[in-house]
XYZ file of C-alpha atoms in Angstrom:
649
model
C -12.975 24.670 54.566
C -12.997 20.881 54.266
C -11.657 19.129 51.159
C -12.263 15.583 49.968
C -9.964 13.798 47.560
C -10.754 10.812 45.388
C -10.034 9.079 42.119
C -10.711 11.166 38.994
C -13.426 9.547 36.852
C -14.607 12.237 34.434
C -12.470 11.470 31.377
C -8.672 11.198 31.144
C -6.544 12.293 34.074
C -5.818 16.013 33.508
C -2.540 15.676 35.448
C -1.299 12.668 33.497
C 1.783 13.324 31.348
C 0.931 13.850 27.656
C 1.794 11.138 25.199
C 5.217 11.714 23.677
C 4.701 12.011 19.919
C 8.417 11.445 19.454
C 7.837 7.999 20.893
C 5.022 7.537 18.386
C 7.395 8.481 15.578
C 9.950 5.975 16.874
C 7.209 3.319 16.845
C 6.515 4.196 13.206
C 10.205 4.325 12.347
C 10.818 0.574 12.171
C 7.947 0.099 9.728
C 9.042 3.073 7.607
C 12.637 1.865 7.436
C 11.359 -1.579 6.415
C 9.628 -0.081 3.386
C 6.203 1.014 4.629
C 4.899 4.416 3.634
C 4.425 6.985 6.430
C 0.664 6.669 5.985
C 0.728 2.868 6.389
C 3.097 3.136 9.360
C 0.804 5.677 11.038
C -2.235 3.473 10.446
C -0.417 0.467 11.922
C 0.494 2.512 15.000
C -3.078 3.700 15.482
C -4.349 0.149 15.060
C -1.898 -1.226 17.654
C -2.509 1.531 20.188
C -0.203 3.646 22.318
C 2.106 1.806 24.721
C 3.586 3.479 27.748
C 2.066 5.171 30.802
C -1.185 6.035 29.017
C -1.548 2.515 27.550
C -4.346 3.538 25.185
C -6.172 0.925 23.141
C -5.749 0.996 19.395
C -8.313 0.802 16.623
C -7.955 -2.985 16.426
C -8.999 -3.389 20.069
C -11.935 -1.007 19.623
C -12.929 -2.820 16.434
C -12.790 -6.156 18.250
C -15.116 -4.825 20.947
C -17.541 -3.432 18.367
C -17.722 -6.799 16.619
C -18.254 -8.562 19.944
C -21.081 -6.142 20.765
C -22.711 -6.854 17.382
C -22.563 -10.608 18.029
C -24.145 -10.171 21.449
C -26.982 -8.056 20.061
C -27.709 -10.547 17.305
C -27.643 -13.496 19.688
C -29.904 -11.799 22.269
C -32.523 -10.196 19.995
C -35.714 -11.762 18.672
C -37.799 -9.464 16.502
C -41.259 -11.037 16.810
C -41.561 -10.559 20.574
C -44.384 -7.984 20.412
C -46.273 -10.068 17.866
C -45.903 -13.187 20.030
C -47.017 -11.372 23.160
C -49.976 -9.841 21.302
C -51.057 -13.313 20.184
C -50.713 -14.613 23.744
C -52.854 -11.811 25.169
C -55.414 -12.281 22.372
C -55.646 -16.005 23.070
C -55.954 -15.275 26.787
C -58.814 -12.801 26.249
C -60.650 -15.231 23.949
C -60.154 -18.048 26.452
C -61.509 -15.920 29.288
C -64.531 -14.977 27.156
C -65.220 -18.618 26.265
C -65.025 -19.599 29.931
C -67.647 -16.948 30.680
C -69.919 -18.096 27.813
C -69.681 -21.874 28.344
C -72.132 -22.192 31.273
C -74.701 -19.913 29.560
C -77.240 -22.022 27.570
C -78.693 -18.997 25.738
C -78.625 -18.476 21.972
C -76.692 -15.249 22.518
C -73.885 -17.220 24.145
C -73.791 -19.703 21.230
C -73.858 -16.791 18.736
C -70.904 -15.170 20.493
C -68.984 -18.471 20.503
C -69.581 -18.779 16.761
C -68.254 -15.244 16.273
C -65.119 -16.142 18.229
C -64.697 -19.329 16.178
C -64.897 -17.292 12.953
C -62.095 -14.923 13.895
C -59.296 -14.834 11.256
C -55.951 -16.428 12.094
C -54.188 -13.136 11.318
C -53.580 -11.442 14.686
C -54.038 -7.880 13.449
C -57.332 -8.675 11.652
C -58.608 -10.606 14.674
C -57.851 -7.664 16.967
C -59.540 -5.315 14.501
C -62.740 -7.383 14.454
C -62.743 -7.657 18.236
C -62.459 -3.872 18.519
C -66.256 -3.586 18.335
C -67.000 -6.798 20.249
C -69.024 -6.391 23.432
C -67.140 -8.547 25.912
C -69.275 -10.528 28.311
C -66.272 -11.354 30.568
C -64.872 -8.450 32.539
C -61.505 -10.249 32.798
C -61.438 -10.699 29.023
C -62.279 -7.005 28.546
C -59.335 -6.029 30.810
C -56.993 -8.409 28.976
C -58.017 -6.936 25.629
C -57.403 -3.397 26.935
C -54.013 -4.573 28.192
C -53.318 -5.797 24.651
C -54.261 -2.415 23.183
C -52.116 -0.566 25.730
C -49.200 -2.856 24.909
C -49.504 -2.178 21.185
C -49.878 1.575 21.704
C -46.779 1.746 23.914
C -44.630 -0.515 21.706
C -45.620 1.136 18.433
C -44.960 4.650 19.735
C -41.751 3.508 21.441
C -40.553 2.119 18.120
C -40.856 5.641 16.672
C -39.910 7.740 19.705
C -37.430 6.161 22.090
C -38.639 6.310 25.668
C -42.313 6.827 24.782
C -43.200 3.437 26.304
C -42.440 4.668 29.817
C -44.313 7.932 29.214
C -47.463 5.942 28.305
C -47.129 3.271 30.993
C -50.453 4.362 32.536
C -53.349 4.832 30.098
C -54.269 8.491 30.174
C -56.290 10.306 27.479
C -54.467 13.538 28.317
C -51.097 11.844 27.715
C -52.204 10.624 24.292
C -53.562 14.054 23.435
C -50.167 15.528 24.327
C -48.469 13.010 22.013
C -50.804 14.017 19.182
C -50.064 17.698 19.805
C -46.309 17.016 19.883
C -46.406 15.245 16.527
C -48.473 18.030 14.998
C -46.020 20.665 16.261
C -43.072 18.562 15.046
C -44.481 18.205 11.538
C -45.281 21.909 11.399
C -41.707 22.712 12.430
C -40.322 20.426 9.711
C -42.580 22.087 7.138
C -41.333 25.539 8.172
C -37.755 24.312 7.921
C -38.421 22.999 4.393
C -39.630 26.484 3.453
C -36.560 28.094 5.058
C -38.559 29.721 7.834
C -37.280 27.683 10.808
C -35.178 29.320 13.532
C -33.254 27.961 16.513
C -35.700 29.809 18.743
C -38.531 27.691 17.310
C -36.634 24.530 18.182
C -35.819 25.732 21.706
C -39.505 26.457 22.345
C -40.441 23.001 21.016
C -37.913 21.280 23.284
C -38.959 23.330 26.287
C -42.464 21.986 25.804
C -41.667 18.344 24.935
C -38.176 17.704 26.296
C -39.336 14.711 28.395
C -40.290 12.861 25.190
C -36.755 13.028 23.782
C -34.270 11.481 26.245
C -31.440 11.977 23.720
C -31.749 15.756 24.377
C -30.930 17.011 20.842
C -29.470 20.515 20.566
C -31.012 21.516 17.242
C -33.432 20.360 14.576
C -30.717 18.603 12.582
C -29.825 16.388 15.545
C -33.510 15.674 16.215
C -34.093 14.675 12.591
C -31.065 12.378 12.712
C -32.343 10.679 15.885
C -35.874 10.176 14.539
C -34.740 9.117 11.058
C -32.357 6.475 12.404
C -35.146 5.062 14.563
C -37.722 5.126 11.766
C -35.242 3.342 9.475
C -34.656 0.721 12.178
C -38.432 0.147 12.363
C -38.515 -0.467 8.614
C -35.569 -2.856 8.924
C -37.460 -4.735 11.639
C -40.381 -5.318 9.281
C -38.010 -6.302 6.453
C -36.320 -8.866 8.732
C -39.537 -10.775 9.543
C -41.151 -13.536 7.520
C -43.813 -12.343 5.037
C -46.629 -13.540 7.316
C -45.098 -11.924 10.412
C -44.460 -8.729 8.466
C -48.063 -8.528 7.305
C -49.448 -9.133 10.792
C -47.136 -6.638 12.541
C -47.644 -3.966 9.889
C -51.398 -4.415 10.333
C -51.071 -4.027 14.098
C -49.006 -0.849 13.663
C -51.484 0.716 11.241
C -54.425 -0.260 13.386
C -52.836 1.100 16.563
C -51.909 4.424 14.986
C -55.398 4.752 13.509
C -57.064 4.132 16.856
C -54.716 6.627 18.546
C -55.509 9.285 15.957
C -51.842 9.419 14.862
C -52.008 7.770 11.465
C -51.894 10.930 9.349
C -49.291 12.664 11.512
C -47.038 9.583 11.455
C -47.352 9.349 7.666
C -46.289 13.015 7.334
C -43.371 12.474 9.701
C -42.214 9.318 7.922
C -42.187 11.029 4.526
C -40.288 14.034 5.904
C -37.661 11.851 7.612
C -37.106 9.687 4.530
C -36.683 12.723 2.273
C -34.076 14.165 4.634
C -32.101 10.948 5.252
C -32.467 8.670 2.212
C -28.895 7.450 2.835
C -29.997 5.256 5.746
C -30.635 1.544 5.199
C -34.440 1.767 5.383
C -35.434 -1.698 4.137
C -32.309 -3.789 4.650
C -33.061 -7.002 6.591
C -30.917 -7.921 9.599
C -30.061 -11.438 10.769
C -30.712 -12.093 14.460
C -30.863 -15.383 16.323
C -32.100 -14.663 19.858
C -34.276 -17.139 21.750
C -36.017 -14.771 24.157
C -38.790 -12.629 22.630
C -37.963 -8.913 22.437
C -40.524 -6.128 22.549
C -40.943 -4.029 19.427
C -39.404 -0.916 20.972
C -36.404 -2.874 22.286
C -36.073 -4.707 18.968
C -36.005 -1.404 17.076
C -33.388 -0.107 19.534
C -31.308 -3.243 18.941
C -31.552 -2.838 15.157
C -30.669 0.843 15.481
C -27.621 -0.095 17.560
C -26.660 -2.773 15.030
C -26.764 -0.191 12.232
C -24.633 2.203 14.297
C -22.157 -0.590 15.058
C -21.959 -1.491 11.377
C -21.126 2.121 10.458
C -18.689 2.293 13.369
C -16.950 -0.887 12.217
C -16.451 0.615 8.752
C -14.980 3.798 10.235
C -12.683 1.915 12.629
C -11.270 -0.258 9.840
C -9.909 2.914 8.163
C -9.403 0.958 4.927
C -11.028 3.368 2.497
C -9.304 6.176 0.538
C -8.765 9.346 2.554
C -9.663 7.674 5.861
C -8.996 9.761 8.986
C -9.779 9.365 12.663
C -12.073 12.371 12.428
C -14.441 10.139 10.431
C -15.193 8.096 13.564
C -18.363 9.266 15.310
C -17.497 10.011 18.927
C -21.127 9.732 20.035
C -21.398 6.301 18.404
C -18.236 5.190 20.240
C -19.678 6.425 23.533
C -23.001 4.654 22.990
C -21.376 1.392 21.969
C -18.283 1.104 24.181
C -18.513 3.751 26.906
C -16.503 6.789 27.945
C -13.148 4.996 28.245
C -13.261 4.157 24.519
C -13.863 7.842 23.743
C -10.759 8.714 25.773
C -8.744 6.125 23.836
C -9.988 7.570 20.548
C -9.135 11.109 21.680
C -5.583 9.969 22.516
C -5.185 8.433 19.054
C -6.532 11.585 17.405
C -4.140 13.702 19.448
C -1.150 11.683 18.261
C -2.250 11.925 14.615
C -2.826 15.669 15.007
C 0.350 16.386 17.005
C 2.583 14.528 14.545
C 1.514 17.065 11.920
C 1.313 20.151 14.149
C 4.741 19.512 15.698
C 6.281 19.200 12.257
C 7.014 15.467 11.999
C 4.535 14.705 9.223
C 3.147 16.779 6.378
C 0.582 16.250 3.668
C 1.844 17.048 0.193
C -0.440 16.570 -2.819
C -2.661 14.259 -0.809
C 0.275 12.144 0.348
C 1.616 11.858 3.892
C 5.376 12.486 4.065
C 8.109 12.635 6.677
C 9.600 16.072 7.308
C 13.336 16.716 7.730
C 12.656 17.030 11.457
C 11.204 13.513 11.508
C 14.162 12.119 9.567
C 16.552 13.681 12.075
C 14.557 12.116 14.875
C 14.737 8.675 13.243
C 18.486 9.115 12.863
C 18.887 10.064 16.518
C 16.801 7.069 17.554
C 18.844 4.761 15.356
C 22.024 6.198 16.865
C 20.773 5.671 20.419
C 19.965 2.073 19.600
C 23.447 1.584 18.243
C 25.060 3.123 21.308
C 22.864 1.058 23.616
C 24.457 -2.079 22.154
C 28.000 -0.816 22.642
C 29.837 -1.089 25.947
C 29.128 1.553 28.565
C 32.543 3.198 28.350
C 32.280 3.726 24.631
C 28.723 5.018 24.919
C 29.731 7.530 27.579
C 32.381 8.994 25.318
C 30.004 9.856 22.503
C 26.491 10.494 23.789
C 27.287 14.212 24.285
C 24.902 17.117 24.002
C 27.031 20.115 24.931
C 29.718 20.056 22.242
C 30.124 23.330 20.329
C 29.368 23.285 16.637
C 32.779 24.538 15.591
C 34.936 22.578 18.042
C 36.038 22.622 21.697
C 35.667 25.787 23.828
C 38.899 27.662 24.675
C 37.501 29.903 27.435
C 37.914 33.200 25.553
C 35.428 35.139 23.421
C 35.418 37.541 20.486
C 32.876 39.854 18.753
C 30.192 38.061 16.767
C 30.463 38.118 12.965
C 27.825 37.179 10.428
C 27.933 33.429 9.755
C 29.454 32.463 13.108
C 28.174 29.143 14.469
C 29.901 29.287 17.833
C 27.729 29.561 20.969
C 26.854 33.042 22.251
C 28.823 34.173 25.324
C 25.815 35.437 27.275
C 27.737 37.032 30.157
C 30.088 39.075 27.957
C 27.175 40.082 25.694
C 25.100 41.430 28.610
C 28.120 43.179 30.126
C 28.702 44.970 26.806
C 25.064 46.105 26.798
C 25.342 47.426 30.368
C 28.540 49.350 29.615
C 27.045 50.937 26.539
C 23.786 51.958 28.285
C 23.217 54.975 30.519
C 23.866 54.689 34.234
C 20.321 55.716 35.287
C 18.550 53.186 33.080
C 17.324 49.985 34.702
C 16.848 48.199 31.379
C 19.576 46.627 29.267
C 19.019 46.925 25.515
C 21.291 44.918 23.227
C 22.551 45.789 19.767
C 24.375 43.651 17.246
C 27.710 45.142 18.325
C 27.197 43.866 21.890
C 27.143 40.173 20.972
C 30.214 38.019 21.547
C 30.734 34.334 20.809
C 32.796 31.762 22.660
C 35.968 30.877 20.786
C 36.540 27.236 19.925
C 39.433 25.217 18.661
C 39.029 23.745 15.205
C 39.045 19.945 15.230
C 40.162 17.774 12.367
C 37.466 17.276 9.737
C 36.678 14.169 7.703
C 35.036 13.586 4.345
C 32.777 10.600 5.006
C 31.272 8.425 2.260
C 28.798 5.675 3.110
C 28.017 3.490 0.098
C 24.781 1.510 0.578
C 23.629 -1.307 -1.695
C 20.056 -0.656 -2.944
C 19.682 -3.816 -4.999
C 16.600 -6.009 -4.705
C 18.588 -8.762 -2.991
C 18.877 -6.503 0.085
C 15.105 -6.650 0.456
C 14.992 -10.399 -0.181
C 17.570 -11.044 2.543
C 15.780 -8.759 5.023
C 18.749 -6.400 5.411
C 17.185 -3.335 3.763
C 15.796 -1.755 6.937
C 19.081 -2.309 8.793
C 21.030 -0.585 6.001
C 18.784 2.471 6.052
C 18.848 2.622 9.842
C 22.627 2.448 9.772
C 22.840 5.298 7.260
C 20.528 7.443 9.396
C 22.508 6.655 12.538
C 25.805 7.575 10.903
C 24.361 10.814 9.568
C 22.979 11.678 13.016
C 26.343 10.910 14.628
C 28.249 13.149 12.238
C 25.708 15.984 12.624
C 25.809 15.893 16.423
C 29.364 14.853 17.321
C 31.357 15.816 14.229
C 29.487 18.727 12.610
C 32.605 19.840 10.783
C 32.673 16.567 8.815
C 31.268 16.384 5.292
C 29.131 13.251 5.015
C 27.641 11.846 1.833
C 25.331 8.825 1.562
C 25.505 7.081 -1.819
C 23.051 4.393 -2.858
C 23.837 2.042 -5.709
C 22.059 -0.616 -7.754
C 22.317 -0.503 -11.565
C 23.162 3.211 -11.127
C 24.552 5.047 -8.108
C 23.139 8.290 -6.728
C 23.601 10.636 -3.792
C 20.865 10.287 -1.172
C 19.637 13.275 0.794
C 18.704 12.862 4.435
C 15.075 13.801 3.780
C 14.559 10.973 1.267
C 16.598 8.329 3.044
C 13.943 7.156 5.528
C 11.238 6.626 2.900
C 13.601 5.230 0.285
C 12.600 1.981 -1.412
C 14.851 -0.644 -2.915
C 15.394 -0.731 -6.670
C 13.773 -3.683 -8.446
C 16.480 -3.716 -11.120
C 19.427 -5.916 -11.923
C 22.898 -4.795 -11.058
C 25.242 -3.922 -8.179
C 27.185 -0.987 -9.622
C 29.886 -0.381 -7.003
C 32.032 1.078 -9.782
C 29.687 4.059 -10.212
C 29.329 4.482 -6.423
C 33.118 4.690 -5.997
C 33.293 7.253 -8.807
C 30.796 9.521 -6.988
C 32.563 8.977 -3.654
C 35.868 9.931 -5.226
C 34.421 13.240 -6.433
C 33.201 13.963 -2.901
C 36.660 13.321 -1.485
C 38.283 15.482 -4.179
C 35.999 18.388 -3.233
C 37.417 18.219 0.307
C 41.152 17.701 -0.221
C 42.069 18.885 3.289
C 39.610 16.509 4.977
C 40.518 13.049 6.177
C 38.851 10.504 3.825
C 36.554 7.847 5.326
C 34.826 5.363 2.979
C 32.436 2.668 4.222
C 30.713 0.143 1.932
C 27.608 -1.887 2.882
C 26.684 -4.612 0.373
C 25.386 -8.149 0.078
C 26.835 -9.023 -3.324
C 29.826 -8.656 -5.592
C 29.809 -6.042 -8.393
C 27.667 -7.130 -11.336
C 27.473 -3.828 -13.257
C 29.685 -0.940 -14.287
C 29.186 2.439 -15.942
C 30.217 2.608 -19.583
C 31.673 5.731 -21.234
C 28.249 6.509 -22.699
C 26.849 6.838 -19.177
C 24.747 3.698 -19.538
C 25.202 0.883 -17.003
C 26.061 -2.591 -18.205
C 24.928 -5.643 -16.264
C 26.378 -9.143 -16.522
C 26.005 -12.251 -14.427
C 28.362 -13.779 -13.537
C 30.361 -10.548 -13.280
C 32.418 -9.820 -16.342
C 36.159 -9.275 -16.142
C 35.599 -5.679 -17.311
C 33.236 -4.939 -14.395
C 35.709 -6.284 -11.840
C 38.668 -4.481 -13.433
C 36.904 -1.085 -13.531
C 35.665 -1.475 -9.945
C 39.082 -2.447 -8.627
C 40.606 0.460 -10.563
C 38.395 2.814 -8.530
C 39.536 0.988 -5.385
C 43.140 1.716 -6.387
C 42.262 5.395 -6.860
C 40.861 5.452 -3.338
C 44.112 3.959 -2.109
C 46.091 6.719 -3.836
C 43.814 9.268 -2.133
C 44.871 7.573 1.116
C 41.224 6.674 1.732
C 40.719 3.383 3.552
C 37.761 1.290 2.376
C 36.094 -0.766 5.064
C 33.537 -3.216 3.649
C 30.582 -4.606 5.613
C 29.323 -7.859 4.105
C 25.690 -8.821 4.629
C 26.033 -12.180 2.859
C 28.513 -15.040 3.055
C 28.770 -16.398 -0.500
C 32.251 -17.310 -1.671
C 32.396 -14.969 -4.704
C 31.666 -11.953 -2.492
C 34.322 -13.062 -0.003
C 36.921 -13.364 -2.759
C 36.091 -9.868 -4.049
C 36.175 -8.056 -0.694
C 39.408 -9.847 0.262
C 40.971 -8.518 -2.944
C 39.710 -5.016 -2.052
C 41.316 -5.339 1.393
C 44.590 -6.572 -0.117
C 44.785 -3.632 -2.538
C 43.552 -0.909 -0.189
C 44.539 -2.064 3.274
C 41.016 -1.684 4.622
C 39.149 -4.128 6.752
C 36.317 -6.573 6.024
C 33.410 -7.124 8.424
C 30.901 -9.950 8.173
C 28.004 -8.321 10.000
C 24.529 -9.618 10.693
C 21.661 -7.262 9.898
C 20.772 -6.645 13.544
C 24.353 -5.559 14.360
C 25.177 -3.669 11.178
C 24.671 -0.239 12.752
C 26.883 -1.146 15.692
C 29.680 -2.301 13.376
C 29.561 0.747 11.080
C 29.314 3.387 13.807
C 31.941 1.710 15.950
C 34.329 1.472 13.003
C 33.731 5.117 12.073
C 34.517 6.222 15.632
C 37.727 4.202 15.613
C 38.782 5.821 12.351
C 38.027 9.314 13.699
C 40.024 8.635 16.879
C 43.013 7.397 14.919
C 42.917 10.523 12.715
């Protein structure tokens, strides 16, 4: 057999690697850490598009193309083209008739000329009066028939897309088939209104008249939608003309349908379509500015496309409550922008869907939230970014993935006990199952008693406290996202490299509070007055006291000196400039940390003199170090310092 290979064109490449939703979450992470909600961050990602190998366009690019398409349609469409062409053909026929009558000196010729002179200026009324006129000129008679054929084709094409081509050659049998189709269509709609319609009825109808419906609808609902949108576009065409143009064109339409014997059937169809789709913009005028005349059928198509593009623009903006990508009509995207845009939309939908199905996002009480899995991912990403900025030797020491949870492997194993976190020794476990089983059995069945775990050596553990300033000044200085990213990175480092450590993140503004990992990513700054380091040190001290055998590690990230303390009543007290009582109580907690042999390392995110004086006093009393870190290198400073402390321990 012979095979031919070529580029794949039918949709997205089936062999292309899938888009990594973890990468999408990382893209959202920066916005979330800067204070955006998960929903806003997701919308921003979908608007920007998906970078990487797939390089899918975002909603903003699709929206830009839709708006460009609308401008092109408006600039290239002129609604009175059929009316102008009808006038031209009418004038041509009258001119040909006058040329035939001019040489004839008879009274009949003068009578006919007077009748032509008395024709009304309204095109539709003039055509109506000439309907019974006995043309002397054969050329004029042919021109007038050409005018009637034009009107019949354009009027029917404005109602049924593609009908113009079906009626290109005048044929009484073709018109009779159109009349029969409309009668059958109205009867089918009546049966559906009574609840008697079946899919079999529709299939029989389409089998008989499929060539008249190039859209190839699959059921009656789709057919009604197609016809209603086109009928509404026809009404919008009339509403967009001047009053005189509207009156003339409406007269031509009525006259043409009457002559074709379709007036009553079209009235029935119009009423049925309006009752089923009153939500469409039936009489809303549209602004167009084209120079070249456009036929009525093409003008209706343009107005129908403009209405679709308007709805598509609303859906692509996604700026209404409860907006989702599922609201975007895929067929409308395909009609407006082509198959590649549908593929881009499918990729965006897949990311939105996979973020929820893979457990990174969840909807709770109508609100989109990060899951613990997503928070862990953001922490790992933050940690990788920190390590990428460190030197290669340091990064190689700590980007490990095979460290046991309870310490370093010793090479021996022991029976598994409930609660063990050590890795399973697979070889010893299987060997135990084989020894316990019968010699003639080819299968190995395992029981709980067969399992053994690899023994590990216990490493030194640390009680880690990271105190993060949550005051409003952190947001004003643009250091809020860096502080949260640093906290996530430190938490990820402890969980992966030092799982035996007990880490606690403490946020402080007017009060201090313990922050859980799940709430850290979406945490917002506190719009209150006060930097209550006193309360934060109190909570950190309790954490250290709960782990007396652990090595104490205390890290403080702040951009201002203490301006609040916790009174005995449990109420914070704020004063600016800082009161002597606030400074004394805060430094007293620093002294307690010193007696616990806990070193306080302070990371300053501001350079004002009062803060420098305070942190220097903390360093003098405690022996810790002071770092003046910029926001973009805060994570590197904190993680690097923590690793140094752990090595020294």
